[in-house]
Amino acid sequence: MTTLDSSLTTGPVPLVDLGVQRDRVAGEVAEGFARVLATTAFIGGPDVGAFEEEFAAATGRVHCVGVGNGTDALEFALRACGIGAGDGVALPANTFVASAEAVLRAGARPVPVDVDDEHLLLDPAALEAVAGEVRAVLPVHLFGQMAPMAEIADVAARHGLVVVEDAAQAQGATHRGVPMGGWGSAAGTSFYPGKNLGAFGDAGAVTTDDDGIARTVRLLANHGSEVKYQHPVLGFNSRLDTLQAVVLRAKLRRLAAWNAERAAAAQRYAVLLDGVPGIRLPRVAPGNEHVWHLYVVRVPARDAVLADLNAAGIGAGVHYPVPVHLTGALAPGGHAAGDFPVAERAAGEILSLPIYPGITAAQQERVAAVLTGAVARRG
């Protein structure tokens, strides 16, 4: 256990500092914005197509279809895979509500399952238990590492389940060397500003190797139309904005380096917090390359510890305090407290520490010192 002094640095430490990345791409983004403004290519301009090609290549997929946000990406991917009215879709209980929201918006039925206690990722055994009542599975690549996709894919293959990956937190992550979208029929991802690859507003994408899925997603995102004023299917208005594509192209070129910075920061926390009583550190699951979208520890008296951190200017957070089956939006599913004990217990313990490209060693030392003191007082 490292001896720490919280006075090593002063001032607040934000949960995420988006200004660091903004400043690093400012010149390139300004040039791109000027180009779009000069050509007035505001909808579907060349930068959109260029980004789609570049992100598809970066993830090893044949297709990338940009859409308006990550929730739409998941919904459209499910719809394009034939998931709809009445179909059960298994998903982990400890995810952001958007995962379940996308299932509901597609007309399907969310079927929460529990997660493993070590990594808080969808438990293949729990999926096996409900495989007979679902038609698809939506594994969530949580906190920056992918779900155990080899085992999930095995369960899915034996039961004939469609696999759509929720990769909103996993840009750059791999499982057994395979990036997002390579284990399922498609993956939906989000480029919300705080993601590893974040836009300057909302944006998302679907990646897939299937020509038909890509075409259907593109139709759905553009009012059901490939040719102007021809609408063979009912669609939506969810196109990737050209200005956001400019931002994403600039950031994509730096994603690998930024993910390496996150990994270095995660390793620094692991050293600083190793052996501290009461703090349970995150672990990388076998076969995974983790990109550390979030650094999530588990502590007793979490809410009190969080309050102490925030009072000291440490921007810690909780992802997520309420499992989806206990939210009001999913109340019609009929689940109650106690149905998914691992996810529910973790929801009262998890604590996200500041991590982002550009965080300094001094900032992390202050976070670790304040956290260590708070846990000792509350433990």
CSV table of C-alpha atoms in Angstrom, one decimal:
chain,number,residue,atom,x,y,z
A,1,MET,CA,0.0,0.0,0.0
A,2,THR,CA,1.4,3.4,-1.0
A,3,THR,CA,1.7,6.1,1.6
A,4,LEU,CA,-0.3,9.1,0.3
A,5,ASP,CA,-0.6,12.8,1.1
A,6,SER,CA,-3.8,14.5,-0.1
A,7,SER,CA,-2.0,17.9,0.0
A,8,LEU,CA,0.3,16.9,-2.9
A,9,THR,CA,-2.0,18.9,-5.2
A,10,THR,CA,-4.8,21.2,-4.5
A,11,GLY,CA,-8.0,22.2,-6.3
A,12,PRO,CA,-10.8,20.1,-7.7
A,13,VAL,CA,-10.3,17.0,-9.8
A,14,PRO,CA,-13.2,16.5,-12.2
A,15,LEU,CA,-14.6,13.1,-13.0
A,16,VAL,CA,-13.8,13.9,-16.7
A,17,ASP,CA,-12.1,16.9,-18.3
A,18,LEU,CA,-13.4,17.2,-21.8
A,19,GLY,CA,-11.4,20.4,-22.3
A,20,VAL,CA,-8.2,18.4,-22.6
A,21,GLN,CA,-9.3,16.5,-25.7
A,22,ARG,CA,-11.1,19.6,-27.1
A,23,ASP,CA,-7.8,21.6,-27.0
A,24,ARG,CA,-5.8,18.8,-28.6
A,25,VAL,CA,-8.0,18.7,-31.7
A,26,ALA,CA,-9.0,22.4,-31.8
A,27,GLY,CA,-7.0,23.3,-34.9
A,28,GLU,CA,-8.1,20.3,-36.9
A,29,VAL,CA,-11.7,20.7,-35.9
A,30,ALA,CA,-11.6,24.4,-36.8
A,31,GLU,CA,-10.3,23.6,-40.2
A,32,GLY,CA,-12.9,21.0,-40.7
A,33,PHE,CA,-15.8,23.2,-39.6
A,34,ALA,CA,-14.5,25.9,-42.0
A,35,ARG,CA,-14.6,23.4,-44.8
A,36,VAL,CA,-18.2,22.4,-44.0
A,37,LEU,CA,-19.3,25.9,-43.7
A,38,ALA,CA,-17.7,26.9,-47.0
A,39,THR,CA,-19.3,24.0,-48.9
A,40,THR,CA,-22.6,24.2,-46.9
A,41,ALA,CA,-22.5,20.3,-46.8
A,42,PHE,CA,-24.4,20.3,-43.5
A,43,ILE,CA,-26.4,17.0,-44.0
A,44,GLY,CA,-24.6,13.9,-45.2
A,45,GLY,CA,-21.5,15.7,-46.3
A,46,PRO,CA,-18.3,14.0,-47.3
A,47,ASP,CA,-17.0,14.0,-43.7
A,48,VAL,CA,-19.8,11.6,-42.7
A,49,GLY,CA,-18.9,9.0,-45.3
A,50,ALA,CA,-15.2,9.4,-44.6
A,51,PHE,CA,-15.8,8.9,-40.8
A,52,GLU,CA,-17.9,5.8,-41.5
A,53,GLU,CA,-15.2,4.3,-43.6
A,54,GLU,CA,-12.5,5.1,-41.0
A,55,PHE,CA,-14.4,3.8,-38.0
A,56,ALA,CA,-15.3,0.6,-39.9
A,57,ALA,CA,-11.7,0.1,-40.6
A,58,ALA,CA,-10.7,0.9,-37.0
A,59,THR,CA,-13.1,-1.7,-35.6
A,60,GLY,CA,-12.4,-4.3,-38.3
A,61,ARG,CA,-15.9,-4.2,-39.6
A,62,VAL,CA,-17.2,-4.1,-43.2
A,63,HIS,CA,-19.8,-1.4,-42.5
A,64,CYS,CA,-20.3,1.6,-40.2
A,65,VAL,CA,-23.6,3.5,-40.4
A,66,GLY,CA,-23.6,6.8,-38.5
A,67,VAL,CA,-26.8,7.8,-36.6
A,68,GLY,CA,-27.9,10.5,-34.3
A,69,ASN,CA,-27.1,8.9,-31.0
A,70,GLY,CA,-26.2,5.7,-29.2
A,71,THR,CA,-29.8,4.7,-28.2
A,72,ASP,CA,-31.0,5.0,-31.8
A,73,ALA,CA,-28.0,2.9,-32.8
A,74,LEU,CA,-29.0,0.0,-30.5
A,75,GLU,CA,-32.7,0.2,-31.5
A,76,PHE,CA,-31.9,0.3,-35.2
A,77,ALA,CA,-29.5,-2.6,-34.9
A,78,LEU,CA,-32.1,-4.7,-33.1
A,79,ARG,CA,-34.8,-3.8,-35.7
A,80,ALA,CA,-32.4,-4.6,-38.6
A,81,CYS,CA,-31.7,-8.0,-37.1
A,82,GLY,CA,-35.4,-8.8,-37.1
A,83,ILE,CA,-36.1,-8.2,-33.4
A,84,GLY,CA,-39.5,-6.7,-32.7
A,85,ALA,CA,-42.9,-7.1,-31.2
A,86,GLY,CA,-43.0,-9.6,-28.3
A,87,ASP,CA,-39.4,-10.9,-28.7
A,88,GLY,CA,-37.5,-11.3,-25.5
A,89,VAL,CA,-34.0,-9.7,-25.3
A,90,ALA,CA,-31.7,-10.7,-22.5
A,91,LEU,CA,-29.5,-7.9,-21.2
A,92,PRO,CA,-27.5,-7.3,-17.9
A,93,ALA,CA,-29.3,-5.8,-15.0
A,94,ASN,CA,-26.5,-3.3,-14.3
A,95,THR,CA,-26.6,-1.1,-17.4
A,96,PHE,CA,-27.7,2.4,-18.3
A,97,VAL,CA,-31.4,2.6,-19.0
A,98,ALA,CA,-30.7,3.3,-22.7
A,99,SER,CA,-30.0,-0.4,-23.2
A,100,ALA,CA,-33.4,-1.5,-22.1
A,101,GLU,CA,-35.0,1.6,-23.7
A,102,ALA,CA,-33.7,0.6,-27.1
A,103,VAL,CA,-35.2,-2.9,-26.7
A,104,LEU,CA,-38.6,-1.4,-25.7
A,105,ARG,CA,-38.5,1.1,-28.5
A,106,ALA,CA,-38.0,-1.8,-31.0
A,107,GLY,CA,-41.2,-3.3,-29.6
A,108,ALA,CA,-39.4,-6.1,-27.9
A,109,ARG,CA,-39.3,-7.2,-24.2
A,110,PRO,CA,-36.2,-6.6,-22.0
A,111,VAL,CA,-35.3,-9.7,-20.0
A,112,PRO,CA,-32.7,-8.7,-17.3
A,113,VAL,CA,-30.1,-11.2,-16.2
A,114,ASP,CA,-27.5,-11.1,-13.4
A,115,VAL,CA,-23.8,-10.4,-13.8
A,116,ASP,CA,-20.6,-12.0,-12.5
A,117,ASP,CA,-19.3,-10.6,-9.2
A,118,GLU,CA,-15.7,-10.1,-10.3
A,119,HIS,CA,-16.2,-8.0,-13.5
A,120,LEU,CA,-19.9,-7.0,-13.4
A,121,LEU,CA,-20.4,-8.3,-16.9
A,122,LEU,CA,-23.3,-10.4,-18.2
A,123,ASP,CA,-23.0,-13.8,-16.8
A,124,PRO,CA,-23.2,-16.5,-19.5
A,125,ALA,CA,-24.7,-19.0,-17.0
A,126,ALA,CA,-27.5,-16.5,-16.3
A,127,LEU,CA,-28.1,-16.1,-20.0
A,128,GLU,CA,-28.3,-19.9,-20.3
A,129,ALA,CA,-31.0,-19.9,-17.7
A,130,VAL,CA,-33.3,-17.6,-19.8
A,131,ALA,CA,-32.2,-18.7,-23.3
A,132,GLY,CA,-35.5,-20.6,-23.8
A,133,GLU,CA,-37.6,-17.4,-23.3
A,134,VAL,CA,-35.6,-14.9,-25.4
A,135,ARG,CA,-34.9,-14.5,-29.1
A,136,ALA,CA,-31.8,-12.2,-28.7
A,137,VAL,CA,-29.1,-11.1,-26.3
A,138,LEU,CA,-27.8,-7.6,-25.9
A,139,PRO,CA,-24.5,-8.0,-24.0
A,140,VAL,CA,-23.1,-4.7,-22.6
A,141,HIS,CA,-19.4,-3.9,-22.8
A,142,LEU,CA,-19.2,-2.1,-19.5
A,143,PHE,CA,-16.8,0.4,-18.2
A,144,GLY,CA,-14.4,-0.1,-21.1
A,145,GLN,CA,-14.1,-3.9,-21.4
A,146,MET,CA,-16.1,-6.3,-23.5
A,147,ALA,CA,-18.5,-8.9,-22.1
A,148,PRO,CA,-17.3,-12.5,-22.2
A,149,MET,CA,-18.3,-12.8,-25.8
A,150,ALA,CA,-16.9,-16.2,-26.6
A,151,GLU,CA,-19.0,-17.8,-23.9
A,152,ILE,CA,-22.1,-15.7,-24.8
A,153,ALA,CA,-21.7,-16.5,-28.5
A,154,ASP,CA,-21.6,-20.2,-27.6
A,155,VAL,CA,-24.8,-20.0,-25.6
A,156,ALA,CA,-26.4,-18.0,-28.4
A,157,ALA,CA,-25.3,-20.5,-31.1
A,158,ARG,CA,-26.7,-23.4,-29.2
A,159,HIS,CA,-30.1,-21.7,-28.7
A,160,GLY,CA,-30.4,-19.8,-32.0
A,161,LEU,CA,-30.2,-16.3,-30.4
A,162,VAL,CA,-29.4,-13.1,-32.2
A,163,VAL,CA,-26.5,-11.2,-30.7
A,164,VAL,CA,-26.4,-7.4,-30.8
A,165,GLU,CA,-23.6,-5.8,-28.8
A,166,ASP,CA,-24.0,-2.7,-26.8
A,167,ALA,CA,-20.6,-1.1,-27.3
A,168,ALA,CA,-21.3,2.4,-26.1
A,169,GLN,CA,-18.3,2.2,-23.6
A,170,ALA,CA,-15.9,0.1,-25.6
A,171,GLN,CA,-14.3,2.0,-28.5
A,172,GLY,CA,-11.0,0.4,-29.0
A,173,ALA,CA,-11.6,-2.6,-26.6
A,174,THR,CA,-11.2,-6.2,-27.8
A,175,HIS,CA,-12.1,-9.7,-26.6
A,176,ARG,CA,-9.7,-12.4,-27.7
A,177,GLY,CA,-8.3,-9.9,-30.2
A,178,VAL,CA,-11.8,-9.2,-31.8
A,179,PRO,CA,-13.1,-5.6,-31.5
A,180,MET,CA,-16.8,-4.6,-31.0
A,181,GLY,CA,-19.2,-6.0,-33.5
A,182,GLY,CA,-17.1,-9.0,-34.4
A,183,TRP,CA,-19.0,-11.4,-32.1
A,184,GLY,CA,-22.5,-10.5,-32.9
A,185,SER,CA,-24.7,-9.6,-35.9
A,186,ALA,CA,-24.1,-6.0,-35.2
A,187,ALA,CA,-23.0,-3.5,-32.5
A,188,GLY,CA,-24.4,-0.2,-31.5
A,189,THR,CA,-22.2,2.5,-30.0
A,190,SER,CA,-22.5,6.0,-28.7
A,191,PHE,CA,-20.3,9.0,-29.3
A,192,TYR,CA,-21.7,11.0,-26.4
A,193,PRO,CA,-19.1,13.6,-25.4
A,194,GLY,CA,-17.8,11.7,-22.4
A,195,LYS,CA,-17.1,8.4,-24.3
A,196,ASN,CA,-13.6,7.3,-25.2
A,197,LEU,CA,-14.5,8.5,-28.7
A,198,GLY,CA,-16.8,11.4,-28.0
A,199,ALA,CA,-18.4,14.0,-30.3
A,200,PHE,CA,-19.2,17.7,-29.4
A,201,GLY,CA,-22.8,16.6,-28.9
A,202,ASP,CA,-24.9,13.5,-29.5
A,203,ALA,CA,-23.9,10.9,-32.2
A,204,GLY,CA,-23.8,7.2,-32.6
A,205,ALA,CA,-23.2,4.4,-35.0
A,206,VAL,CA,-23.9,0.8,-35.9
A,207,THR,CA,-21.1,-1.5,-37.1
A,208,THR,CA,-21.7,-4.8,-38.8
A,209,ASP,CA,-20.3,-7.2,-41.4
A,210,ASP,CA,-23.7,-7.8,-42.9
A,211,ASP,CA,-24.7,-5.9,-46.0
A,212,GLY,CA,-28.4,-6.3,-45.3
A,213,ILE,CA,-28.2,-5.1,-41.7
A,214,ALA,CA,-26.2,-2.0,-42.8
A,215,ARG,CA,-28.7,-1.2,-45.5
A,216,THR,CA,-31.7,-1.5,-43.1
A,217,VAL,CA,-30.0,0.7,-40.5
A,218,ARG,CA,-29.3,3.3,-43.1
A,219,LEU,CA,-32.9,3.2,-44.2
A,220,LEU,CA,-34.3,3.5,-40.7
A,221,ALA,CA,-32.0,6.5,-39.9
A,222,ASN,CA,-33.1,8.4,-43.0
A,223,HIS,CA,-36.9,8.3,-43.0
A,224,GLY,CA,-36.9,4.9,-44.5
A,225,SER,CA,-35.5,6.3,-47.7
A,226,GLU,CA,-32.5,5.5,-50.0
A,227,VAL,CA,-33.9,7.7,-52.8
A,228,LYS,CA,-35.3,11.1,-52.1
A,229,TYR,CA,-39.1,11.0,-51.7
A,230,GLN,CA,-39.2,7.2,-51.9
A,231,HIS,CA,-40.0,5.6,-48.5
A,232,PRO,CA,-40.4,1.8,-48.8
A,233,VAL,CA,-40.3,1.4,-45.0
A,234,LEU,CA,-41.2,3.7,-42.1
A,235,GLY,CA,-38.1,5.2,-40.7
A,236,PHE,CA,-36.8,7.9,-38.4
A,237,ASN,CA,-34.8,11.1,-38.5
A,238,SER,CA,-31.5,10.1,-37.0
A,239,ARG,CA,-28.6,11.0,-39.2
A,240,LEU,CA,-25.0,11.6,-38.1
A,241,ASP,CA,-24.4,15.3,-38.2
A,242,THR,CA,-21.6,16.4,-40.5
A,243,LEU,CA,-20.0,18.7,-37.9
A,244,GLN,CA,-20.0,15.9,-35.4
A,245,ALA,CA,-18.3,13.7,-38.1
A,246,VAL,CA,-15.6,16.3,-38.4
A,247,VAL,CA,-15.0,16.1,-34.6
A,248,LEU,CA,-15.0,12.3,-34.6
A,249,ARG,CA,-12.6,12.0,-37.5
A,250,ALA,CA,-10.1,14.2,-35.6
A,251,LYS,CA,-10.5,12.3,-32.4
A,252,LEU,CA,-10.4,8.8,-34.0
A,253,ARG,CA,-6.9,9.5,-35.2
A,254,ARG,CA,-5.9,9.9,-31.5
A,255,LEU,CA,-8.1,7.2,-30.0
A,256,ALA,CA,-5.4,4.6,-29.6
A,257,ALA,CA,-3.0,7.0,-27.9
A,258,TRP,CA,-5.8,8.3,-25.6
A,259,ASN,CA,-6.8,4.8,-24.7
A,260,ALA,CA,-3.1,4.2,-23.8
A,261,GLU,CA,-3.2,7.2,-21.5
A,262,ARG,CA,-6.3,5.8,-19.8
A,263,ALA,CA,-4.6,2.4,-19.4
A,264,ALA,CA,-1.6,4.1,-17.8
A,265,ALA,CA,-3.9,6.0,-15.5
A,266,ALA,CA,-5.7,2.8,-14.5
A,267,GLN,CA,-2.4,1.2,-13.7
A,268,ARG,CA,-1.4,4.2,-11.6
A,269,TYR,CA,-4.6,3.8,-9.6
A,270,ALA,CA,-3.9,0.1,-9.2
A,271,VAL,CA,-0.5,0.9,-7.6
A,272,LEU,CA,-1.8,3.7,-5.5
A,273,LEU,CA,-4.7,1.8,-4.1
A,274,ASP,CA,-3.2,-1.7,-3.9
A,275,GLY,CA,-3.9,-3.3,-0.5
A,276,VAL,CA,-5.9,-0.4,0.9
A,277,PRO,CA,-8.4,-2.0,3.3
A,278,GLY,CA,-12.0,-1.7,2.1
A,279,ILE,CA,-11.3,-0.8,-1.5
A,280,ARG,CA,-12.0,-3.5,-4.1
A,281,LEU,CA,-10.2,-2.7,-7.4
A,282,PRO,CA,-11.5,-3.5,-10.9
A,283,ARG,CA,-10.1,-6.5,-12.7
A,284,VAL,CA,-9.6,-7.2,-16.4
A,285,ALA,CA,-11.5,-10.2,-17.5
A,286,PRO,CA,-9.6,-13.0,-19.3
A,287,GLY,CA,-9.0,-12.3,-23.0
A,288,ASN,CA,-9.9,-8.6,-22.7
A,289,GLU,CA,-8.1,-5.5,-23.7
A,290,HIS,CA,-9.6,-2.9,-21.4
A,291,VAL,CA,-9.9,0.7,-22.6
A,292,TRP,CA,-10.9,2.1,-19.2
A,293,HIS,CA,-13.9,4.3,-20.1
A,294,LEU,CA,-14.4,4.3,-16.3
A,295,TYR,CA,-12.3,3.3,-13.4
A,296,VAL,CA,-14.8,1.7,-11.0
A,297,VAL,CA,-13.9,0.6,-7.5
A,298,ARG,CA,-16.2,-1.0,-4.9
A,299,VAL,CA,-16.3,0.4,-1.3
A,300,PRO,CA,-18.4,0.0,1.8
A,301,ALA,CA,-20.7,2.9,2.9
A,302,ARG,CA,-20.4,4.1,-0.8
A,303,ASP,CA,-22.8,7.1,-0.5
A,304,ALA,CA,-21.0,8.5,2.5
A,305,VAL,CA,-17.6,8.0,0.8
A,306,LEU,CA,-18.9,9.7,-2.3
A,307,ALA,CA,-20.1,12.6,-0.3
A,308,ASP,CA,-16.7,12.9,1.3
A,309,LEU,CA,-15.0,12.9,-2.1
A,310,ASN,CA,-17.3,15.4,-3.6
A,311,ALA,CA,-16.9,17.7,-0.5
A,312,ALA,CA,-13.1,17.6,-1.1
A,313,GLY,CA,-13.5,18.6,-4.8
A,314,ILE,CA,-13.1,15.1,-6.2
A,315,GLY,CA,-15.6,14.5,-9.0
A,316,ALA,CA,-16.4,10.9,-8.4
A,317,GLY,CA,-19.7,9.4,-9.6
A,318,VAL,CA,-21.8,6.2,-9.7
A,319,HIS,CA,-22.4,4.1,-12.8
A,320,TYR,CA,-25.2,3.1,-12.1
A,321,PRO,CA,-27.0,3.5,-8.7
A,322,VAL,CA,-30.2,1.7,-9.7
A,323,PRO,CA,-30.3,-1.6,-11.7
A,324,VAL,CA,-32.5,-1.3,-14.7
A,325,HIS,CA,-35.1,-3.8,-13.4
A,326,LEU,CA,-35.8,-1.5,-10.4
A,327,THR,CA,-36.3,1.6,-12.5
A,328,GLY,CA,-39.9,2.9,-13.0
A,329,ALA,CA,-39.6,2.5,-16.7
A,330,LEU,CA,-39.2,-1.2,-16.4
A,331,ALA,CA,-41.7,-1.7,-13.6
A,332,PRO,CA,-44.1,-3.5,-16.0
A,333,GLY,CA,-41.5,-6.3,-16.3
A,334,GLY,CA,-42.6,-7.5,-12.9
A,335,HIS,CA,-39.1,-7.8,-11.3
A,336,ALA,CA,-38.5,-6.9,-7.7
A,337,ALA,CA,-35.5,-6.3,-5.3
A,338,GLY,CA,-33.6,-9.5,-4.8
A,339,ASP,CA,-34.1,-10.9,-8.3
A,340,PHE,CA,-30.6,-10.1,-9.4
A,341,PRO,CA,-28.5,-10.1,-6.2
A,342,VAL,CA,-25.0,-9.5,-7.7
A,343,ALA,CA,-26.1,-6.4,-9.7
A,344,GLU,CA,-28.1,-5.1,-6.8
A,345,ARG,CA,-25.3,-5.5,-4.3
A,346,ALA,CA,-22.8,-3.9,-6.6
A,347,ALA,CA,-25.1,-0.9,-7.2
A,348,GLY,CA,-24.6,0.1,-3.6
A,349,GLU,CA,-20.8,-0.3,-3.7
A,350,ILE,CA,-19.6,0.9,-7.0
A,351,LEU,CA,-17.7,4.2,-7.3
A,352,SER,CA,-16.3,5.8,-10.4
A,353,LEU,CA,-13.0,7.7,-10.0
A,354,PRO,CA,-11.7,10.5,-12.2
A,355,ILE,CA,-10.0,9.1,-15.4
A,356,TYR,CA,-9.4,10.7,-18.7
A,357,PRO,CA,-6.6,11.4,-21.2
A,358,GLY,CA,-4.5,14.2,-19.6
A,359,ILE,CA,-5.2,13.4,-15.9
A,360,THR,CA,-2.0,14.0,-14.0
A,361,ALA,CA,-0.2,11.7,-11.5
A,362,ALA,CA,-0.6,14.4,-8.9
A,363,GLN,CA,-4.3,14.5,-9.5
A,364,GLN,CA,-4.6,10.8,-9.1
A,365,GLU,CA,-2.5,10.8,-6.0
A,366,ARG,CA,-4.9,13.3,-4.5
A,367,VAL,CA,-7.9,11.2,-5.5
A,368,ALA,CA,-6.3,8.1,-4.0
A,369,ALA,CA,-5.4,9.9,-0.7
A,370,VAL,CA,-8.8,11.4,-0.2
A,371,LEU,CA,-10.5,8.1,-1.1
A,372,THR,CA,-8.3,6.2,1.3
A,373,GLY,CA,-9.1,8.6,4.1
A,374,ALA,CA,-12.8,8.5,3.4
A,375,VAL,CA,-13.0,4.7,3.4
A,376,ALA,CA,-11.0,4.5,6.6
A,377,ARG,CA,-13.4,7.0,8.3
A,378,ARG,CA,-16.5,5.3,7.0
A,379,GLY,CA,-15.4,1.7,7.2
